[in-house]
Structures are given as C-alpha cells and as structure tokens.
mmCIF file of C-alpha atoms in Angstrom:
data_model
loop_
_atom_site.group_PDB
_atom_site.id
_atom_site.type_symbol
_atom_site.label_atom_id
_atom_site.label_comp_id
_atom_site.label_asym_id
_atom_site.label_seq_id
_atom_site.Cartn_x
_atom_site.Cartn_y
_atom_site.Cartn_z
ATOM 1 C CA PHE O 1 168.761 126.062 80.269
ATOM 2 C CA LYS O 2 168.890 123.641 83.191
ATOM 3 C CA HIS O 3 171.419 121.496 81.332
ATOM 4 C CA LEU O 4 173.686 124.519 80.804
ATOM 5 C CA ILE O 5 173.399 125.515 84.460
ATOM 6 C CA LYS O 6 174.425 122.004 85.482
ATOM 7 C CA GLN O 7 177.346 122.004 83.018
ATOM 8 C CA ALA O 8 178.553 125.323 84.412
ATOM 9 C CA LYS O 9 178.318 123.872 87.948
ATOM 10 C CA LEU O 10 176.020 126.638 89.103
ATOM 11 C CA SER O 11 173.287 126.286 91.681
ATOM 12 C CA SER O 12 170.237 124.540 90.247
ATOM 13 C CA ASP O 13 168.067 127.498 91.273
ATOM 14 C CA THR O 14 170.114 130.005 89.235
ATOM 15 C CA THR O 15 167.817 132.153 87.116
ATOM 16 C CA TRP O 16 168.229 133.829 83.752
ATOM 17 C CA LEU O 17 167.816 137.212 85.479
ATOM 18 C CA GLU O 18 170.719 136.472 87.855
ATOM 19 C CA LEU O 19 172.968 135.655 84.909
ATOM 20 C CA ARG O 20 171.874 138.827 83.122
ATOM 21 C CA ARG O 21 172.573 140.998 86.182
ATOM 22 C CA THR O 22 175.941 139.329 86.699
ATOM 23 C CA PHE O 23 176.836 140.061 83.077
ATOM 24 C CA GLY O 24 175.855 143.730 83.450
ATOM 25 C CA SER O 25 177.722 144.047 86.744
ATOM 26 C CA GLN O 26 180.885 142.496 85.346
ATOM 27 C CA LEU O 27 180.794 144.878 82.376
ATOM 28 C CA ALA O 28 180.349 147.924 84.626
ATOM 29 C CA GLN O 29 183.144 146.838 86.978
ATOM 30 C CA ARG O 30 185.491 146.581 84.015
ATOM 31 C CA GLY O 31 184.689 150.122 82.912
ATOM 32 C CA VAL O 32 182.494 149.352 79.890
ATOM 33 C CA SER O 33 180.426 152.412 79.029
ATOM 34 C CA LEU O 34 176.914 152.528 80.417
ATOM 35 C CA TYR O 35 175.671 153.278 76.911
ATOM 36 C CA LYS O 36 177.053 149.953 75.668
ATOM 37 C CA ILE O 37 175.653 148.097 78.680
ATOM 38 C CA GLN O 38 172.249 149.677 78.036
ATOM 39 C CA HIS O 39 172.376 148.610 74.406
ATOM 40 C CA TRP O 40 173.589 145.051 75.065
ATOM 41 C CA LEU O 41 171.032 144.430 77.817
ATOM 42 C CA GLY O 42 168.240 146.010 75.775
ATOM 43 C CA HIS O 43 167.214 148.682 78.282
ATOM 44 C CA SER O 44 164.904 151.121 76.515
ATOM 45 C CA ASP O 45 165.435 153.758 79.214
ATOM 46 C CA PRO O 46 169.017 154.702 80.209
ATOM 47 C CA ARG O 47 167.821 155.367 83.762
ATOM 48 C CA ILE O 48 167.391 151.626 84.271
ATOM 49 C CA THR O 49 171.028 151.034 83.398
ATOM 50 C CA MET O 50 172.175 153.922 85.587
ATOM 51 C CA GLU O 51 170.199 152.733 88.605
ATOM 52 C CA HIS O 52 171.550 149.197 88.426
ATOM 53 C CA TYR O 53 175.122 149.561 87.206
ATOM 54 C CA ALA O 54 176.558 153.108 87.462
ATOM 55 C CA HIS O 55 177.759 152.680 91.048
ATOM 56 C CA LEU O 56 179.827 149.660 90.006
ATOM 57 C CA GLN O 57 182.000 151.550 87.536
ATOM 58 C CA PRO O 58 185.631 152.225 88.493
ATOM 59 C CA GLY O 59 186.050 155.680 89.966
ATOM 60 C CA PHE O 60 182.342 156.200 90.655
ATOM 61 C CA ASP O 61 182.991 157.888 94.020
ATOM 62 C CA GLU O 62 186.218 159.700 93.102
ATOM 63 C CA ASP O 63 184.506 163.062 92.617
ATOM 64 C CA ILE O 64 183.527 163.245 96.282
ATOM 65 C CA ASN O 65 187.204 163.093 97.208
ATOM 66 C CA LYS O 66 187.729 166.425 95.438
ATOM 67 C CA LEU O 67 185.844 168.059 98.304
ATOM 68 C CA PHE O 68 188.168 166.734 100.999
ATOM 69 C CA PHE O 69 191.568 166.004 99.478
#
C-alpha cells in the first residue's frame, strides 16, 4: 500500500479510509445512484451511505428552491 501511495504522489500519511471516502464522494458528485454506491462500498445499511454521500449529489438542495422561487 505504501508503495502505491508513493507512486501516486500522495501524502505518505494517506489512509485506506481516505481513499475509500474520496471514491464514494466522487461517485456521488457525478450523480451515481446511492444504491450503487452502497453496494460498491459494501454498506450493509443504506443509512450509512445516505449520511455520508447524499448531500454531495447534484441537485440535492434544489427542492428547497421550490418554496421560494
């Protein structure tokens, strides 16, 4: 793992969890369904996926605009 981190020119203190969260965040920001993210990251409970990634999806806050615009 350390060799791969060095090859990728990442900080030497980069953790597996940081890479996993970055992967999940990037998927959510690109509009990948939360169901797929849950499956790919192996979350047994969909609430975990929702808590960490739902707010990153495109259009997450658009519904609130319906109240004012």
